[in-house]
C-alpha positions as CSV (number, residue, x, y, z in Angstrom):
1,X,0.0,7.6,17.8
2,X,2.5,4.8,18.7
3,X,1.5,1.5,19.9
4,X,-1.3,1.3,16.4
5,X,-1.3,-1.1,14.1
6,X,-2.5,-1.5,10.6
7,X,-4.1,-5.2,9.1
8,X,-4.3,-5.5,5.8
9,X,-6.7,-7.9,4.1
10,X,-6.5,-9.1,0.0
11,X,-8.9,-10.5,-1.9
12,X,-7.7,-11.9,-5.4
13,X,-4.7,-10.5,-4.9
14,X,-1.3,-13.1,-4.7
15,X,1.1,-10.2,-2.9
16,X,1.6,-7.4,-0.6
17,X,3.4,-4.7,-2.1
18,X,5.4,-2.3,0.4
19,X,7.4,0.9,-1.2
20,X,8.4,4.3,-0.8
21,X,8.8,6.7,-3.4
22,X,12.0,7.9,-1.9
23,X,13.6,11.3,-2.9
24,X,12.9,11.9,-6.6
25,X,9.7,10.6,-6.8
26,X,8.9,12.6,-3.7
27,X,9.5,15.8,-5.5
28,X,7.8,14.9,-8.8
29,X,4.5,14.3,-6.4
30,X,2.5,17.2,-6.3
31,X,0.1,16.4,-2.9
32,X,3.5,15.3,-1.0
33,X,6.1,17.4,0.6
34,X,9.3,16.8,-0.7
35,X,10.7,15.4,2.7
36,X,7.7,13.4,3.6
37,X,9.1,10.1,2.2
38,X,11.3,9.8,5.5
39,X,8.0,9.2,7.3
40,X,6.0,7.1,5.2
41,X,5.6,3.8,3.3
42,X,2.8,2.4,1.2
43,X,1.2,-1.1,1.4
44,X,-0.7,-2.3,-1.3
45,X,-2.3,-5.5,-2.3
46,X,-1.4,-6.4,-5.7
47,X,-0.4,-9.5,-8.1
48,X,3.2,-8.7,-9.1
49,X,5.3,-12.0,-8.8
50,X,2.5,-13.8,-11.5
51,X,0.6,-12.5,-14.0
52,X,-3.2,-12.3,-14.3
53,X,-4.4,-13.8,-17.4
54,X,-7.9,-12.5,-18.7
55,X,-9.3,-13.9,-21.7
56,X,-11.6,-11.1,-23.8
57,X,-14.9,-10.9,-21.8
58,X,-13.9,-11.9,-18.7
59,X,-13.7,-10.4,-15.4
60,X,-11.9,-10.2,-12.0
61,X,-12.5,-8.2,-8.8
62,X,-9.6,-7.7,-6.6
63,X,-9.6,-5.5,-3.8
64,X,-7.9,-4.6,-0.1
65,X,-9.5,-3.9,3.2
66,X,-6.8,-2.1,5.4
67,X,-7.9,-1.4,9.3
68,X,-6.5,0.8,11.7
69,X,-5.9,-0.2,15.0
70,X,-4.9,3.2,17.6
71,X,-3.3,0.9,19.9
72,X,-5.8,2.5,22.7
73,X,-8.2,-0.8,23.6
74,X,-8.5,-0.9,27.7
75,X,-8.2,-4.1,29.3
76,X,-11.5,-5.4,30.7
């Protein structure tokens, strides 16, 4: 539906990652239609720019919260 949004929220995470898989990829991806990658793009949280450095034994959690937004709130 047009007029939505999307938020995305990161926790332990330095980046936003957008991409498409574009037309190869598309067609090497079994549970995506080969022309589907015209209408889509992915956002992900993720730490790309740095490095995460874990020593042995220790531990991070990292995650994303993504909410949807249909763009169809009424004025009050």
């Amino acid at each position: 539906r047009a007029g939505g949004s999307v938020a995305i929220r990161r926790f332990n995470f330095k980046d936003i990652v957008l991409w498409n898989p574009w037309e190869q990829k598309a067609k090497e991806m079994a549970d995506f239609a080969d022309d589907e990658y015209h209408r889509m793009i992915c956002v992900e949280a993720g730490t790309v720019a740095s490095s995460i450095a874990l020593k042995p034994g220790q531990t991070i959690s990292c995650g994303q919260l993504l909410t949807a937004d249909d763009g169809a709130a009424t004025a009050a």
